[in-house]
Amino acid sequence: MGTVHVIDHPLIAHKLTLMRRKETSTKNFRQLLEEISTLMAYEVLRDFPVQRIDIETPLEATTGSAIDGKKVVLVPILRAGTGILEGMLRVVPGARVGHIGLYRQPTTLVAVEYYFKMPEDLGERDIVVVDPMLATGNTARAAIERIKELAPRSIKFVCLLTCPEGIESLHRAHPDVPIYTAAIDRELDEHGYIRPGLGDAGDRIFGTK
């Protein structure tokens, strides 16, 4: 099995609890997800490579560290993944953005692709795939499989919530891809929803049913 990082900061746990509440409004749900995504980005990007650069402070010359944001590609899985995108762009505003459109076929739960657009030269770039929920794992597996065809330098997967079944599913197919999540919930139910979870993330982000 691959690596799973649970980012269990008290601020993230607090905001996640507010998101789980069924009475939380669409506006507040969306805002909380953006705030959690910003907080998670610090841990997700912890081991990204930096380069030493020469700078001038108001007092003297010195050397500092800089991350090349243009080498980072954030890839939201449409549509719910866009809820994480804005929060992460606050931390790395220079990041490139790719998009992959996948939906889960209601009866089979198989991922069906309908859109795919990535920046050029992925071989020199680090990819962060984002989607609020890692449930059956079918969508994440399909997204990463497509991205691997372009041979990026590295891939990470970031979600708000997952469960043991989702982790096992993704790492069975892609053991080399680390998972970053705010919480691992109890189980997956017969309809493919995470329990206790927070409902359908896409519907709650966009106010749809």
mmCIF file of C-alpha atoms in Angstrom:
data_model
loop_
_atom_site.group_PDB
_atom_site.id
_atom_site.type_symbol
_atom_site.label_atom_id
_atom_site.label_comp_id
_atom_site.label_asym_id
_atom_site.label_seq_id
_atom_site.Cartn_x
_atom_site.Cartn_y
_atom_site.Cartn_z
ATOM 1 C CA MET A 1 0.000 0.000 0.000
ATOM 2 C CA GLY A 2 1.010 3.588 -0.588
ATOM 3 C CA THR A 3 1.358 6.506 1.784
ATOM 4 C CA VAL A 4 -1.569 8.324 3.417
ATOM 5 C CA HIS A 5 -1.091 11.687 5.150
ATOM 6 C CA VAL A 6 -3.905 12.735 7.484
ATOM 7 C CA ILE A 7 -3.634 16.492 8.025
ATOM 8 C CA ASP A 8 -5.285 16.687 11.425
ATOM 9 C CA HIS A 9 -4.675 20.313 12.387
ATOM 10 C CA PRO A 10 -7.234 21.632 14.941
ATOM 11 C CA LEU A 11 -8.343 24.416 12.578
ATOM 12 C CA ILE A 12 -8.992 21.910 9.808
ATOM 13 C CA ALA A 13 -10.887 19.591 12.160
ATOM 14 C CA HIS A 14 -13.042 22.492 13.385
ATOM 15 C CA LYS A 15 -13.913 23.666 9.881
ATOM 16 C CA LEU A 16 -14.585 20.126 8.702
ATOM 17 C CA THR A 17 -17.061 19.634 11.558
ATOM 18 C CA LEU A 18 -18.939 22.735 10.415
ATOM 19 C CA MET A 19 -18.993 21.408 6.849
ATOM 20 C CA ARG A 20 -20.458 18.068 7.950
ATOM 21 C CA ARG A 21 -23.521 19.697 9.535
ATOM 22 C CA LYS A 22 -26.547 19.239 7.274
ATOM 23 C CA GLU A 23 -27.809 22.749 8.035
ATOM 24 C CA THR A 24 -24.616 24.439 6.777
ATOM 25 C CA SER A 25 -25.551 26.704 3.864
ATOM 26 C CA THR A 26 -24.105 26.431 0.364
ATOM 27 C CA LYS A 27 -22.270 29.721 0.841
ATOM 28 C CA ASN A 28 -20.681 28.650 4.131
ATOM 29 C CA PHE A 29 -19.897 25.153 2.841
ATOM 30 C CA ARG A 30 -18.056 26.595 -0.147
ATOM 31 C CA GLN A 31 -16.164 29.098 2.001
ATOM 32 C CA LEU A 32 -15.143 26.467 4.564
ATOM 33 C CA LEU A 33 -13.878 24.150 1.832
ATOM 34 C CA GLU A 34 -11.758 26.944 0.386
ATOM 35 C CA GLU A 35 -10.322 27.740 3.832
ATOM 36 C CA ILE A 36 -9.495 24.079 4.548
ATOM 37 C CA SER A 37 -7.876 23.737 1.124
ATOM 38 C CA THR A 38 -5.604 26.687 1.847
ATOM 39 C CA LEU A 39 -4.559 25.153 5.166
ATOM 40 C CA MET A 40 -3.966 21.731 3.606
ATOM 41 C CA ALA A 41 -1.827 23.222 0.844
ATOM 42 C CA TYR A 42 0.949 24.017 3.310
ATOM 43 C CA GLU A 43 1.379 20.331 4.154
ATOM 44 C CA VAL A 44 0.854 19.063 0.610
ATOM 45 C CA LEU A 45 3.615 21.338 -0.689
ATOM 46 C CA ARG A 46 6.002 20.704 2.224
ATOM 47 C CA ASP A 47 8.457 18.570 0.230
ATOM 48 C CA PHE A 48 8.261 20.393 -3.088
ATOM 49 C CA PRO A 49 11.702 21.318 -4.451
ATOM 50 C CA VAL A 50 13.024 24.849 -3.988
ATOM 51 C CA GLN A 51 15.883 26.738 -5.569
ATOM 52 C CA ARG A 52 18.293 29.200 -3.987
ATOM 53 C CA ILE A 53 18.058 32.727 -5.341
ATOM 54 C CA ASP A 54 20.009 35.908 -4.674
ATOM 55 C CA ILE A 55 17.975 38.858 -3.376
ATOM 56 C CA GLU A 56 18.480 42.309 -1.872
ATOM 57 C CA THR A 57 16.859 43.139 1.456
ATOM 58 C CA PRO A 58 16.611 46.819 2.503
ATOM 59 C CA LEU A 59 19.907 46.274 4.353
ATOM 60 C CA GLU A 60 22.066 43.871 2.357
ATOM 61 C CA ALA A 61 22.348 41.091 -0.190
ATOM 62 C CA THR A 62 21.374 37.580 0.879
ATOM 63 C CA THR A 63 20.233 34.245 -0.467
ATOM 64 C CA GLY A 64 16.707 32.860 -0.089
ATOM 65 C CA SER A 65 14.622 29.878 -1.153
ATOM 66 C CA ALA A 66 11.904 29.972 -3.796
ATOM 67 C CA ILE A 67 9.463 27.399 -5.099
ATOM 68 C CA ASP A 68 8.784 27.503 -8.814
ATOM 69 C CA GLY A 69 5.002 27.815 -8.868
ATOM 70 C CA LYS A 70 4.969 27.342 -12.633
ATOM 71 C CA LYS A 71 6.232 23.789 -12.126
ATOM 72 C CA VAL A 72 3.200 22.968 -9.951
ATOM 73 C CA VAL A 73 0.033 21.873 -11.743
ATOM 74 C CA LEU A 74 -3.231 21.712 -9.820
ATOM 75 C CA VAL A 75 -5.748 19.363 -11.422
ATOM 76 C CA PRO A 76 -9.312 19.479 -10.083
ATOM 77 C CA ILE A 77 -11.565 16.586 -11.018
ATOM 78 C CA LEU A 78 -14.701 18.285 -12.314
ATOM 79 C CA ARG A 79 -16.934 19.397 -10.968
ATOM 80 C CA ALA A 80 -16.446 19.182 -7.206
ATOM 81 C CA GLY A 81 -12.659 19.460 -7.395
ATOM 82 C CA THR A 82 -12.961 23.140 -8.287
ATOM 83 C CA GLY A 83 -14.056 23.722 -4.688
ATOM 84 C CA ILE A 84 -10.511 22.895 -3.554
ATOM 85 C CA LEU A 85 -8.750 24.683 -6.404
ATOM 86 C CA GLU A 86 -9.258 28.298 -5.306
ATOM 87 C CA GLY A 87 -7.975 27.679 -1.790
ATOM 88 C CA MET A 88 -4.779 26.108 -3.073
ATOM 89 C CA LEU A 89 -4.227 28.853 -5.634
ATOM 90 C CA ARG A 90 -4.044 31.311 -2.739
ATOM 91 C CA VAL A 91 -0.846 29.572 -1.640
ATOM 92 C CA VAL A 92 0.642 28.960 -5.113
ATOM 93 C CA PRO A 93 -0.920 31.623 -7.362
ATOM 94 C CA GLY A 94 1.646 30.876 -10.069
ATOM 95 C CA ALA A 95 0.538 27.249 -10.430
ATOM 96 C CA ARG A 96 -0.719 25.992 -13.760
ATOM 97 C CA VAL A 97 -4.178 24.410 -13.775
ATOM 98 C CA GLY A 98 -5.314 21.333 -15.672
ATOM 99 C CA HIS A 99 -8.863 19.970 -15.738
ATOM 100 C CA ILE A 100 -10.275 16.485 -16.014
ATOM 101 C CA GLY A 101 -14.003 15.880 -16.270
ATOM 102 C CA LEU A 102 -15.246 12.569 -14.909
ATOM 103 C CA TYR A 103 -18.618 11.481 -13.611
ATOM 104 C CA ARG A 104 -19.615 8.368 -11.727
ATOM 105 C CA GLN A 105 -22.100 6.252 -13.656
ATOM 106 C CA PRO A 106 -25.018 5.903 -11.181
ATOM 107 C CA THR A 107 -25.610 2.162 -11.462
ATOM 108 C CA THR A 108 -22.105 0.773 -11.998
ATOM 109 C CA LEU A 109 -20.182 3.579 -10.200
ATOM 110 C CA VAL A 110 -17.637 3.392 -13.042
ATOM 111 C CA ALA A 111 -15.882 6.684 -13.909
ATOM 112 C CA VAL A 112 -16.723 8.093 -17.349
ATOM 113 C CA GLU A 113 -14.430 10.772 -18.833
ATOM 114 C CA TYR A 114 -15.904 13.732 -20.732
ATOM 115 C CA TYR A 115 -13.119 16.365 -20.624
ATOM 116 C CA PHE A 116 -9.327 16.400 -20.388
ATOM 117 C CA LYS A 117 -7.048 19.450 -20.715
ATOM 118 C CA MET A 118 -3.521 19.714 -19.306
ATOM 119 C CA PRO A 119 -0.582 22.141 -19.569
ATOM 120 C CA GLU A 120 2.286 21.189 -21.837
ATOM 121 C CA ASP A 121 5.546 19.535 -20.777
ATOM 122 C CA LEU A 122 4.213 17.597 -17.800
ATOM 123 C CA GLY A 123 7.485 15.703 -17.619
ATOM 124 C CA GLU A 124 8.973 18.725 -15.858
ATOM 125 C CA ARG A 125 6.008 19.344 -13.562
ATOM 126 C CA ASP A 126 4.603 18.142 -10.230
ATOM 127 C CA ILE A 127 0.887 17.318 -10.303
ATOM 128 C CA VAL A 128 -1.580 17.746 -7.446
ATOM 129 C CA VAL A 129 -4.926 16.102 -8.247
ATOM 130 C CA VAL A 130 -7.761 17.449 -6.086
ATOM 131 C CA ASP A 131 -11.268 16.152 -5.365
ATOM 132 C CA PRO A 132 -13.223 16.590 -2.106
ATOM 133 C CA MET A 133 -14.167 12.920 -1.709
ATOM 134 C CA LEU A 134 -12.196 9.705 -2.244
ATOM 135 C CA ALA A 135 -15.031 7.191 -1.966
ATOM 136 C CA THR A 136 -15.057 4.198 -4.330
ATOM 137 C CA GLY A 137 -11.784 5.452 -5.764
ATOM 138 C CA ASN A 138 -12.931 4.822 -9.341
ATOM 139 C CA THR A 139 -12.837 8.477 -10.378
ATOM 140 C CA ALA A 140 -9.450 9.151 -8.783
ATOM 141 C CA ARG A 141 -7.977 5.996 -10.319
ATOM 142 C CA ALA A 142 -9.194 6.957 -13.788
ATOM 143 C CA ALA A 143 -7.925 10.527 -13.449
ATOM 144 C CA ILE A 144 -4.453 9.463 -12.324
ATOM 145 C CA GLU A 145 -4.244 6.792 -15.011
ATOM 146 C CA ARG A 146 -4.921 9.447 -17.707
ATOM 147 C CA ILE A 147 -2.412 11.874 -16.203
ATOM 148 C CA LYS A 148 0.271 9.181 -16.006
ATOM 149 C CA GLU A 149 0.035 8.822 -19.785
ATOM 150 C CA LEU A 150 1.735 12.247 -19.956
ATOM 151 C CA ALA A 151 4.565 11.129 -17.602
ATOM 152 C CA PRO A 152 4.639 13.982 -15.044
ATOM 153 C CA ARG A 153 7.538 14.326 -12.614
ATOM 154 C CA SER A 154 5.315 13.454 -9.625
ATOM 155 C CA ILE A 155 1.654 13.052 -8.660
ATOM 156 C CA LYS A 156 -0.124 13.636 -5.355
ATOM 157 C CA PHE A 157 -3.823 13.185 -4.600
ATOM 158 C CA VAL A 158 -5.600 15.560 -2.214
ATOM 159 C CA CYS A 159 -9.099 15.073 -0.810
ATOM 160 C CA LEU A 160 -11.145 16.405 2.062
ATOM 161 C CA LEU A 161 -12.539 13.029 3.129
ATOM 162 C CA THR A 162 -11.848 9.390 2.393
ATOM 163 C CA CYS A 163 -12.537 5.939 3.832
ATOM 164 C CA PRO A 164 -10.632 2.637 4.030
ATOM 165 C CA GLU A 165 -12.265 1.339 0.842
ATOM 166 C CA GLY A 166 -11.270 4.433 -1.131
ATOM 167 C CA ILE A 167 -7.681 4.310 0.056
ATOM 168 C CA GLU A 168 -7.376 0.614 -0.756
ATOM 169 C CA SER A 169 -8.912 1.125 -4.206
ATOM 170 C CA LEU A 170 -6.622 3.994 -5.190
ATOM 171 C CA HIS A 171 -3.451 2.449 -3.845
ATOM 172 C CA ARG A 172 -4.188 -0.928 -5.394
ATOM 173 C CA ALA A 173 -3.975 0.789 -8.786
ATOM 174 C CA HIS A 174 -1.465 3.536 -7.957
ATOM 175 C CA PRO A 175 0.645 2.645 -4.890
ATOM 176 C CA ASP A 176 3.176 5.322 -5.863
ATOM 177 C CA VAL A 177 0.688 8.189 -5.419
ATOM 178 C CA PRO A 178 0.496 9.585 -1.861
ATOM 179 C CA ILE A 179 -2.920 10.588 -0.513
ATOM 180 C CA TYR A 180 -3.439 13.745 1.555
ATOM 181 C CA THR A 181 -6.720 14.019 3.432
ATOM 182 C CA ALA A 182 -8.303 15.840 6.353
ATOM 183 C CA ALA A 183 -10.032 12.710 7.711
ATOM 184 C CA ILE A 184 -10.549 8.985 7.151
ATOM 185 C CA ASP A 185 -14.195 8.173 7.799
ATOM 186 C CA ARG A 186 -15.676 4.852 8.895
ATOM 187 C CA GLU A 187 -16.913 3.174 5.708
ATOM 188 C CA LEU A 188 -18.464 3.268 2.268
ATOM 189 C CA ASP A 189 -22.175 2.455 2.065
ATOM 190 C CA GLU A 190 -23.998 0.420 -0.596
ATOM 191 C CA HIS A 191 -24.636 3.566 -2.663
ATOM 192 C CA GLY A 192 -20.969 4.570 -2.773
ATOM 193 C CA TYR A 193 -21.238 7.351 -0.168
ATOM 194 C CA ILE A 194 -18.754 7.888 2.648
ATOM 195 C CA ARG A 195 -20.186 7.433 6.168
ATOM 196 C CA PRO A 196 -20.611 9.532 8.255
ATOM 197 C CA GLY A 197 -19.312 11.839 5.515
ATOM 198 C CA LEU A 198 -20.974 15.112 4.593
ATOM 199 C CA GLY A 199 -23.286 14.152 1.738
ATOM 200 C CA ASP A 200 -22.613 14.859 -1.928
ATOM 201 C CA ALA A 201 -19.805 17.426 -1.993
ATOM 202 C CA GLY A 202 -20.629 18.675 -5.485
ATOM 203 C CA ASP A 203 -24.273 19.279 -4.650
ATOM 204 C CA ARG A 204 -23.356 21.077 -1.444
ATOM 205 C CA ILE A 205 -20.725 23.256 -3.145
ATOM 206 C CA PHE A 206 -23.018 24.340 -5.963
ATOM 207 C CA GLY A 207 -26.436 24.137 -4.308
ATOM 208 C CA THR A 208 -27.725 21.416 -6.627
ATOM 209 C CA LYS A 209 -29.352 18.037 -6.072
#
